[in-house]
Coordinates of N, CA and C and ligand atoms in Angstrom, one line a residue:
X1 N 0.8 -1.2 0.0 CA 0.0 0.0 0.0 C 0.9 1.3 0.0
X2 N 0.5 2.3 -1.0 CA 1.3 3.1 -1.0 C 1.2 3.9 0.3
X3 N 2.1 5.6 -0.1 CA 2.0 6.1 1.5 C 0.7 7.3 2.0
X4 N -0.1 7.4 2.5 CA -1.7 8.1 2.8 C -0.7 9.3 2.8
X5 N -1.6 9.8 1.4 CA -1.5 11.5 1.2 C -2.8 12.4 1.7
X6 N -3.9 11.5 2.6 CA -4.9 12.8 2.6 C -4.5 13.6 3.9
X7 N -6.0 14.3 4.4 CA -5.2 15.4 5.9 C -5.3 14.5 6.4
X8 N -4.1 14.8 7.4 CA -3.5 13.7 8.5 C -4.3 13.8 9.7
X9 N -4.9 15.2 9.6 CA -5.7 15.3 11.2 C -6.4 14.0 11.2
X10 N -6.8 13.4 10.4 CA -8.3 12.3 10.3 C -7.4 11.3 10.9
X11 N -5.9 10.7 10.9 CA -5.4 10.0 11.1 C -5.6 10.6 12.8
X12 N -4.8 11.4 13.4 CA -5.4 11.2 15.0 C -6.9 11.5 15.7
X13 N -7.5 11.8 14.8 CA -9.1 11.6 15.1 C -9.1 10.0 15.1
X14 N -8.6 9.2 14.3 CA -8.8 7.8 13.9 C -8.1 7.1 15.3
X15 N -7.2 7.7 15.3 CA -6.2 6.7 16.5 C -7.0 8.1 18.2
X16 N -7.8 8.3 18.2 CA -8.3 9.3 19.3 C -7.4 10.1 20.2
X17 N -6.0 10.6 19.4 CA -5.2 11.1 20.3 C -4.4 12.3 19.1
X18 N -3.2 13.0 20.2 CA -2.8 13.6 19.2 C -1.4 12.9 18.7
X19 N -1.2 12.9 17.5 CA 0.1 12.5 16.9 C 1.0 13.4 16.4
X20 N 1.0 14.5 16.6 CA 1.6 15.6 16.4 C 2.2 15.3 14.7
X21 N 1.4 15.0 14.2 CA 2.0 15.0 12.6 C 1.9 16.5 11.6
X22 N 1.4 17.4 12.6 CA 1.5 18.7 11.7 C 2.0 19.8 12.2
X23 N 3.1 19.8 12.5 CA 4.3 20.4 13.2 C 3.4 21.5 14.1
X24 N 3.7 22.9 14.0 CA 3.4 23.8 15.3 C 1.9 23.7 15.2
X25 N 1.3 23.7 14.4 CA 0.1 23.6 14.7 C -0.7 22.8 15.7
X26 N -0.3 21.8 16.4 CA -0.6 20.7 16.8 C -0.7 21.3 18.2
X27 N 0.7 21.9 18.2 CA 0.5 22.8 20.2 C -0.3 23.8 20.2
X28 N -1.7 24.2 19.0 CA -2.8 25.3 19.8 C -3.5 24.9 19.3
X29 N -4.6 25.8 19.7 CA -6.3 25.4 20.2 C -6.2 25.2 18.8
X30 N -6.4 25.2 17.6 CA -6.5 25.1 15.8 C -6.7 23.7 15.9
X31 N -6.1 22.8 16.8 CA -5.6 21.4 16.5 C -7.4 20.7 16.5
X32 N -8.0 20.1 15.3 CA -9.1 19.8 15.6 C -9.4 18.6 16.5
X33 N -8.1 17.9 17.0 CA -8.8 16.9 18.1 C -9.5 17.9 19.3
X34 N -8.8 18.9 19.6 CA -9.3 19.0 20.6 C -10.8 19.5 20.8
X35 N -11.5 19.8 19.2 CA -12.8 19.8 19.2 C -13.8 18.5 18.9
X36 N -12.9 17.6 18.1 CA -13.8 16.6 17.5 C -13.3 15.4 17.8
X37 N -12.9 15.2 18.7 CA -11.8 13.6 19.2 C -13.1 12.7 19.2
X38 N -13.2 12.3 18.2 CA -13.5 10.8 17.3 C -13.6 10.7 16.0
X39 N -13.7 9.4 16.0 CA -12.9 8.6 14.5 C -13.4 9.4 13.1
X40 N -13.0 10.1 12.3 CA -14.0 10.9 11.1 C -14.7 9.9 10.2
X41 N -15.5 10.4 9.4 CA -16.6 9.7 8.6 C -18.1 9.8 9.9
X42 N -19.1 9.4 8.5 CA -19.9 9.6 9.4 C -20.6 8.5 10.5
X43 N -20.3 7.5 10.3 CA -19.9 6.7 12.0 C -19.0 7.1 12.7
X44 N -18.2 7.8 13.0 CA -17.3 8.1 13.8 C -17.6 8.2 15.3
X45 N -18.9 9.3 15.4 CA -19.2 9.4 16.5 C -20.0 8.0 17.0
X46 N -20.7 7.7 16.1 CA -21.6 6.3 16.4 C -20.7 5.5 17.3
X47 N -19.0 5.1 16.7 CA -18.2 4.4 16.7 C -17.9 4.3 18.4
X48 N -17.2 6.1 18.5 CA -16.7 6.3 19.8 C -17.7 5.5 21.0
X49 N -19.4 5.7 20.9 CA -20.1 5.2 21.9 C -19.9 3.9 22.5
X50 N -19.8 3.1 21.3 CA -20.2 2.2 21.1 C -19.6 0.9 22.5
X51 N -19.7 -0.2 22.5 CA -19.0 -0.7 23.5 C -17.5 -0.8 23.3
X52 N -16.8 -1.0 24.4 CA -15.1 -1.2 24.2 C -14.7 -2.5 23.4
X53 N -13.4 -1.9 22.9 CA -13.3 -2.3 21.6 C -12.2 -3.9 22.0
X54 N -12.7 -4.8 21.2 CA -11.9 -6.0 21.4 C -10.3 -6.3 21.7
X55 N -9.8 -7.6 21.9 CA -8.5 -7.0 22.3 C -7.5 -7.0 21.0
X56 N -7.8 -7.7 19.8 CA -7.1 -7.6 18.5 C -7.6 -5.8 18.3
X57 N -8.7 -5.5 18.0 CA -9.1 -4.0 18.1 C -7.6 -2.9 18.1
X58 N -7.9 -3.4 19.5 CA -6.7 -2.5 20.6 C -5.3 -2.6 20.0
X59 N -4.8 -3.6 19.8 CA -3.4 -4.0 19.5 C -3.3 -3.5 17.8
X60 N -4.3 -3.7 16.9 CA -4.5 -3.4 15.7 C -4.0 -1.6 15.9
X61 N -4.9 -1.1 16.8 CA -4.7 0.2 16.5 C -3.6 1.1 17.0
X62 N -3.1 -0.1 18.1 CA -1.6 0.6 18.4 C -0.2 0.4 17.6
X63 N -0.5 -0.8 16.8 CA 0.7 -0.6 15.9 C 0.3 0.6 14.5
X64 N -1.3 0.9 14.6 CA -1.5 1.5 13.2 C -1.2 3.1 14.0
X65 N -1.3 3.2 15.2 CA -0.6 4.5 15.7 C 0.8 5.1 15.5
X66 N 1.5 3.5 16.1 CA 2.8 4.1 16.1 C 3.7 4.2 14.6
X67 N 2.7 3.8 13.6 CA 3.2 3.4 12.2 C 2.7 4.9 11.8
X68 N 1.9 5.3 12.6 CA 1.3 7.1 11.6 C 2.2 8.2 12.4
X69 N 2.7 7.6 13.4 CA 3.3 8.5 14.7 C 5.0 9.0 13.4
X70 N 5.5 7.4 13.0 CA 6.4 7.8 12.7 C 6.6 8.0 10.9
X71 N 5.2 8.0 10.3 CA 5.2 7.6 9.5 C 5.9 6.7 8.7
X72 N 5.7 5.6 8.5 CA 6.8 4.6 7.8 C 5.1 3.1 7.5
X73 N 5.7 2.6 6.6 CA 4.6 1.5 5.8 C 4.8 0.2 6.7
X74 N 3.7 -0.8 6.5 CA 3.9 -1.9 7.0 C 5.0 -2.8 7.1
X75 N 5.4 -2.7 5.6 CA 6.3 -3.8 5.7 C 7.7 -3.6 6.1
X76 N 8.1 -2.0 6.0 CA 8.9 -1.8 6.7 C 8.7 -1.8 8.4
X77 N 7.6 -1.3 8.9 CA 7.5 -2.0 10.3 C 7.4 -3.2 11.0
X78 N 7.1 -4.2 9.5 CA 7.4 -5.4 9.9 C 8.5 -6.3 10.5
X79 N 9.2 -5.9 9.3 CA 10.5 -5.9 9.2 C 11.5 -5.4 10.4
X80 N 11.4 -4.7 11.0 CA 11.8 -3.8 12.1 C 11.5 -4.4 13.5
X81 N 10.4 -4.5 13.2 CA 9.9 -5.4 14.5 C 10.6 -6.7 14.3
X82 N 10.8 -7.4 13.4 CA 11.4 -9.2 13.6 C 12.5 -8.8 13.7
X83 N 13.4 -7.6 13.4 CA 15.0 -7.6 14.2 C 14.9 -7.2 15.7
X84 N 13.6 -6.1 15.7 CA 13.8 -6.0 17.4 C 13.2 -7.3 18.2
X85 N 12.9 -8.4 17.4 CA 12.4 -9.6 18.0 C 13.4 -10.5 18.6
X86 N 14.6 -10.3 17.5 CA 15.9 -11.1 17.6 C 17.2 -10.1 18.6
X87 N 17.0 -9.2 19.2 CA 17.7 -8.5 19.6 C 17.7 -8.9 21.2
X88 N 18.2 -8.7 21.8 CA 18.4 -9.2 23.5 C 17.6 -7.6 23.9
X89 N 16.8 -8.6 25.3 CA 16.2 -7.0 25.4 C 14.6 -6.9 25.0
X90 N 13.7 -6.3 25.7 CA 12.6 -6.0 25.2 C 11.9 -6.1 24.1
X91 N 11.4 -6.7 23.3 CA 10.9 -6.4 21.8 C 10.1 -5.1 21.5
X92 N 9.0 -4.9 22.4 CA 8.8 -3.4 22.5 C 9.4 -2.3 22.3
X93 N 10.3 -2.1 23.1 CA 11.5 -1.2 23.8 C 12.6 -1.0 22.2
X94 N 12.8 -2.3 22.2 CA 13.4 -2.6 20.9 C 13.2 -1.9 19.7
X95 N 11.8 -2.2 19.7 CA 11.1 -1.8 18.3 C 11.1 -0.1 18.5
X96 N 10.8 1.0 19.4 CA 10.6 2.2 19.2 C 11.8 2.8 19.3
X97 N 12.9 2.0 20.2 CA 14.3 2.6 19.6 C 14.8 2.8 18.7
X98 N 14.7 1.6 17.9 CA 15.0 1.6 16.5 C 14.0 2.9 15.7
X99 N 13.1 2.7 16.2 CA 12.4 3.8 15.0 C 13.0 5.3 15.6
X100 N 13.3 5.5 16.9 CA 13.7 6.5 17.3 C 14.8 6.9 17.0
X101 N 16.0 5.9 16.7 CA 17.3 6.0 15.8 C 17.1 6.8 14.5
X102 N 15.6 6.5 14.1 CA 15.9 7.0 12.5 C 16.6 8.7 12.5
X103 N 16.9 8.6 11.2 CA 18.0 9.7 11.2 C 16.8 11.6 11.3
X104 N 15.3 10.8 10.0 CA 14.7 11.9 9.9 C 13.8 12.1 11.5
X105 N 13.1 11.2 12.4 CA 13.1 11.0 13.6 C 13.9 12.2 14.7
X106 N 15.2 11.9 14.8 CA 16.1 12.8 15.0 C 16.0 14.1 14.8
X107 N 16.3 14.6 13.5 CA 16.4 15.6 12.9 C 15.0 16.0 13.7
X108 N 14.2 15.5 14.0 CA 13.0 16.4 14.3 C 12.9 16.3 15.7
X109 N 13.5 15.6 16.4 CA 13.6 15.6 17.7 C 14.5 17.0 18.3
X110 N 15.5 17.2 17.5 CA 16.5 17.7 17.5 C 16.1 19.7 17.2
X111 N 14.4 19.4 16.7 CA 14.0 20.9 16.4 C 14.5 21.5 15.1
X112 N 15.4 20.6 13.8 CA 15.2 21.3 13.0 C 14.2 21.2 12.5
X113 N 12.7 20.9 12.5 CA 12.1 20.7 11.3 C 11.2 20.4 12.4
X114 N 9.9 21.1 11.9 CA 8.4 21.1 13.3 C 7.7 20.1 13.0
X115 N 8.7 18.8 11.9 CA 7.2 17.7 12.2 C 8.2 16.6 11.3
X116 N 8.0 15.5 11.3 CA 8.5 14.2 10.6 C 8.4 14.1 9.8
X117 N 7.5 14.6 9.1 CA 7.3 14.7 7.7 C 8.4 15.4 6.9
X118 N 8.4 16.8 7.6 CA 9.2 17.7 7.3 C 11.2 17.6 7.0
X119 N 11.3 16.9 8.1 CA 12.4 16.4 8.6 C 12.8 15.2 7.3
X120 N 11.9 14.5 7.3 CA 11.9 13.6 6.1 C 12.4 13.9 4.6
X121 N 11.8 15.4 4.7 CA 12.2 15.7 3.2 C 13.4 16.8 3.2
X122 N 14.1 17.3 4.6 CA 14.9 18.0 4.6 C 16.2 16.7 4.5
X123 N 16.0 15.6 5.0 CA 16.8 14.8 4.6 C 17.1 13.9 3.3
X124 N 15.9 14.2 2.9 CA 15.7 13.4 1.0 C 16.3 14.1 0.4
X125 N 15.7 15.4 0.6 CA 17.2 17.1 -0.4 C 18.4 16.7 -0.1
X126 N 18.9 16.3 0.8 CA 20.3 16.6 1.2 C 20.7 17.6 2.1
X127 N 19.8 17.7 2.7 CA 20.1 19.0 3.6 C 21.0 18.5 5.0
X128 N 20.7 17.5 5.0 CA 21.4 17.0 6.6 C 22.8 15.9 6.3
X129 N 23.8 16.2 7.6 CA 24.9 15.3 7.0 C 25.2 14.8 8.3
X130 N 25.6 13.1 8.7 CA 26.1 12.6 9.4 C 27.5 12.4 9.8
X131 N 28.0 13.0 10.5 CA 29.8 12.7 11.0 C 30.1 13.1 9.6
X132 N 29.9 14.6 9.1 CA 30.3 15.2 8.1 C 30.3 15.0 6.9
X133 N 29.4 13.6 6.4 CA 29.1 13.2 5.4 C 27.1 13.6 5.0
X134 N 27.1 14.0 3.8 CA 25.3 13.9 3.4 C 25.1 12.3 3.6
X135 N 24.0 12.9 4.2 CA 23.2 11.1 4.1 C 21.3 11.7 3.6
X136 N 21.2 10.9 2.8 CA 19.3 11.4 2.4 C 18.7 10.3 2.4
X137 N 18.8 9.5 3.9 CA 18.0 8.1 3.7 C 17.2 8.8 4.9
X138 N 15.9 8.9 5.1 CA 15.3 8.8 6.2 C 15.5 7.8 7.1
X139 N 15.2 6.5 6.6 CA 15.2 5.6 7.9 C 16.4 5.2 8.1
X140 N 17.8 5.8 8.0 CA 19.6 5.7 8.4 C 19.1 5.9 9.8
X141 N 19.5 4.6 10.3 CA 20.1 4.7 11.8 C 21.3 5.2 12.4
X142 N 21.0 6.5 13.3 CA 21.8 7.0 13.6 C 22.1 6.8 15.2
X143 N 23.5 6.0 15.5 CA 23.9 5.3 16.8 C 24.5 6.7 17.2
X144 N 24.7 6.1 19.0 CA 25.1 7.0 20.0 C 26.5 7.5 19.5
X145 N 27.0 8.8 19.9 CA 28.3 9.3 19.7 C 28.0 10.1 18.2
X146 N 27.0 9.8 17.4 CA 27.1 10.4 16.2 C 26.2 12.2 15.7
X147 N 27.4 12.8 14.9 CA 26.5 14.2 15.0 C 26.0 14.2 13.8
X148 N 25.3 15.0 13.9 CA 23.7 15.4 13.3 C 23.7 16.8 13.1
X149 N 24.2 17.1 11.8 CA 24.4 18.6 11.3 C 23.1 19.1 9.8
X150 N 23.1 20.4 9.6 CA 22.2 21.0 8.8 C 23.3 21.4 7.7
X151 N 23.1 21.1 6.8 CA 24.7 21.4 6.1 C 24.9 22.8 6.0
X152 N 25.7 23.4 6.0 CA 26.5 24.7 6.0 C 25.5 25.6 5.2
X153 N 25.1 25.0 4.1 CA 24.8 25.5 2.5 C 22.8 26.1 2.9
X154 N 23.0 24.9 3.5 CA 21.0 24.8 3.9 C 20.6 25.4 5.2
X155 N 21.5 25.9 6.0 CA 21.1 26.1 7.7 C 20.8 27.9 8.2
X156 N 20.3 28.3 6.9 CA 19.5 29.4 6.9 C 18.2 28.7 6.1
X157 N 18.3 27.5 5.9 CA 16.6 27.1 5.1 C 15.7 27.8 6.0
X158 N 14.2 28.2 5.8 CA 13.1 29.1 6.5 C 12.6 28.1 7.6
X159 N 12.6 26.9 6.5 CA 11.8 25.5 7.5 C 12.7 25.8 8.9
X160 N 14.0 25.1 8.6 CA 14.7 25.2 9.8 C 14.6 26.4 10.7
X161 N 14.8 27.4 10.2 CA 15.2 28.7 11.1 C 13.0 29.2 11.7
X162 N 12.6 28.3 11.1 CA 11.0 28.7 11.1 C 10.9 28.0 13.0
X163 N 11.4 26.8 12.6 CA 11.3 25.3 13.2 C 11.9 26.1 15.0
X164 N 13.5 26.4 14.5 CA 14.3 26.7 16.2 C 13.7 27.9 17.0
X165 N 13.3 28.9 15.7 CA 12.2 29.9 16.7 C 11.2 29.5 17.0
X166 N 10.2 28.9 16.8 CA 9.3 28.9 16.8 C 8.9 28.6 18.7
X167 N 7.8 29.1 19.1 CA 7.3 28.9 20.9 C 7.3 27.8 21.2
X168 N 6.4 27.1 20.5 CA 5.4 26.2 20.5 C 6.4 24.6 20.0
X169 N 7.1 24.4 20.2 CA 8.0 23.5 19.6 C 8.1 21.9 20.9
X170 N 8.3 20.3 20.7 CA 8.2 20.0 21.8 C 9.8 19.8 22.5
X171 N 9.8 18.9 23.8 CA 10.7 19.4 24.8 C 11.6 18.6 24.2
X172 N 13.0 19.3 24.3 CA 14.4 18.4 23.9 C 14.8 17.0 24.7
X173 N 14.7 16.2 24.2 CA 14.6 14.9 24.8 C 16.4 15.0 25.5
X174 N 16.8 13.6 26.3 CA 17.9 14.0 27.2 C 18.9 13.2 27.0
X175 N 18.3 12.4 25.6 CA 19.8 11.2 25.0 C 19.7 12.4 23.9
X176 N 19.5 13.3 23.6 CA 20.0 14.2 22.6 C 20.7 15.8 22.9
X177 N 21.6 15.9 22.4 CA 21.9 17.6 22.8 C 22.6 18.3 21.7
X178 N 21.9 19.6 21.5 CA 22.1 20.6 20.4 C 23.0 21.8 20.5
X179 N 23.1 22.0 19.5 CA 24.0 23.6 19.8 C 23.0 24.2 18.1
X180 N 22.1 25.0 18.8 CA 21.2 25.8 17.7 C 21.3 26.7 16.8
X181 N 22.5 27.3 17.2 CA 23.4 28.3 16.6 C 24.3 27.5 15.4
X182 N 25.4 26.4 15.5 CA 26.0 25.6 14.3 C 24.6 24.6 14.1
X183 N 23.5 24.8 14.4 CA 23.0 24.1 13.5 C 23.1 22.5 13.6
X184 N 23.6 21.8 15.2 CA 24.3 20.5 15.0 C 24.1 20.2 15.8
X185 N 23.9 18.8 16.0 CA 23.6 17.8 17.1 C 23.8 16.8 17.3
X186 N 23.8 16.1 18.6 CA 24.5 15.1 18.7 C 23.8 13.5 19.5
X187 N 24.2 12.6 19.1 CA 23.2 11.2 19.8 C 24.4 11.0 21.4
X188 N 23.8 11.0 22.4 CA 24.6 10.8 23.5 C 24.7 9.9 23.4
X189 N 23.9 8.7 23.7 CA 23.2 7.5 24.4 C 22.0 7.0 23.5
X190 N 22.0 5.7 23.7 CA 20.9 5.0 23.1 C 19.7 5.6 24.7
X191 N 18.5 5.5 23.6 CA 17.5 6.1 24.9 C 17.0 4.5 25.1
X192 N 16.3 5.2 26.5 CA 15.8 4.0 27.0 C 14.2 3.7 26.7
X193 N 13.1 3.2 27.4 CA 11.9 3.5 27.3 C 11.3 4.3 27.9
X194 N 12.0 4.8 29.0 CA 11.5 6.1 29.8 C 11.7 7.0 29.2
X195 N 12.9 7.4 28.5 CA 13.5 8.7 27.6 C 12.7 8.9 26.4
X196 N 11.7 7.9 25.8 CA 11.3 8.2 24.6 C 9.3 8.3 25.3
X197 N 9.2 10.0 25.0 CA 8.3 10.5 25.6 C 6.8 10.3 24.7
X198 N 6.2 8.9 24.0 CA 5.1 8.4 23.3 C 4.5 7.8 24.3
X199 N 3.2 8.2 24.2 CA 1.8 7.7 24.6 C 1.5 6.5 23.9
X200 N 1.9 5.0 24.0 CA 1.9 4.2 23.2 C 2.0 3.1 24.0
X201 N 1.3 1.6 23.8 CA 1.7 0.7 24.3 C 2.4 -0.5 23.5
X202 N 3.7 -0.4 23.5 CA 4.2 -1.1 22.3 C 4.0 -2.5 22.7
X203 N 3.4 -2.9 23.8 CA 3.3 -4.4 24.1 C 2.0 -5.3 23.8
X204 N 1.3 -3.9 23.3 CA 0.1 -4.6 22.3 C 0.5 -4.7 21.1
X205 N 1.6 -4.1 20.5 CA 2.2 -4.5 19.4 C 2.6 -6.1 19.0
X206 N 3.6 -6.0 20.0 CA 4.1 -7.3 20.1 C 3.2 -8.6 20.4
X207 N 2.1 -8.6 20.7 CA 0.9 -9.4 21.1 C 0.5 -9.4 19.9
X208 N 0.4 -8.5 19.5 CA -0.3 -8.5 17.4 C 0.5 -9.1 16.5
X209 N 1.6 -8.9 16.3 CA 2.7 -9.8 15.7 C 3.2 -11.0 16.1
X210 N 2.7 -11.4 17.4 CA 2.9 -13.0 17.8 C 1.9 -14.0 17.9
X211 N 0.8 -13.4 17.2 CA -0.5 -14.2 16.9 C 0.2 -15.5 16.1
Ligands
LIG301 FE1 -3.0 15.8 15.0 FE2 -1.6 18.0 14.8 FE3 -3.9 17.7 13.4 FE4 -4.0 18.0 16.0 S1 -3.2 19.5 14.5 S2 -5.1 16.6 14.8 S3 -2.2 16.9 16.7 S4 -2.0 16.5 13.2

């Protein structure tokens, strides 16, 4: 399946939370969950009444969350999950680190770029380079010790310089640290599961993939 181009808001009406997939807009009142938090279409509302939802339900909609959280397709999150399956260590835990390694992930954690999306395509241009080198793969895993720069050429882009001013931006996580002025940042530490700040139960995930 290819990748859902419609508005995304429908996507956290659908998962009944926010996913912050539309960079600053998401931190003020504009954000339409906070008027219409249930599923869109016109069952939607019907839907929310209805009785609580089964337990494949539940697990269905928490991998279809964290798959819109980070945007990325099935079979790539399939895939991702059977290495965090084989990895020592939580499978859970596993699986959102890894996604939280990604390079465009980062970049957005990091405040160049007010949304994943964004970050995604500041990385596809070429705008971002690892340990001094361009890299334009979104999903590049980027391990602890490695910096995370805006290239020289790009780090007056509007996005970016839109992205570091901006009020409304979220909090700097504490396996990452920046210097906003060069434009560069750096992976301390692999995070843990407390460090990575998602409203998510990745252990319904793993219950759904071990059917
Ligand atoms: Fe989701 Fe952001 Fe749209 Fe709110 S504004 S519904 S958080 S994408």
């Amino acid at each position: 399946m290819g990748r859902y181009i419609g508005p995304v808001c429908r996507l956290c009406r659908r998962e009944g939370q926010k996913l912050f997939l539309k960079g600053t807009r998401c931190y003020t009142d504009k954000c339409p969950i906070e008027r219409r938090n249930y599923a869109p279409g016109q069952h939607g509302l019907a839907q929310a009444r209805r009785r609580k939802a089964s337990d494949y339900a539940q697990q269905l909609r928490e991998k279809q969350k964290v798959k819109r959280i980070y945007g990325v397709g099935e079979r790539y999150f399939k895939n991702l999950f059977e290495r965090a399956a084989k990895q020592p260590g939580v499978t859970g835990e596993n699986l959102l680190v890894a996604l939280e390694s990604r390079l465009d992930n980062i970049v957005y954690r990091l405040n160049f770029a007010s949304s994943r999306k964004q970050a995604r395509q500041l990385v596809r241009h070429g705008h971002i380079e690892v340990n001094g080198r361009e890299v334009n793969i979104p999903s590049y895993p980027v391990k602890p010790g490695a910096e995370i720069r805006v290239r020289a050429k790009s780090k007056d882009l509007l996005p970016v310089q839109a992205s570091l001013e901006s009020k409304t931006r979220p909090e700097m996580v504490r396996w990452l640290a920046v210097d906003e002025g060069t434009r560069t940042g750096r992976m301390l530490e692999r995070p843990s599961r407390a460090d990575i700040p998602l409203a998510v139960q990745e252990q319904l995930i793993v219950e759904l993939y071990s059917k």
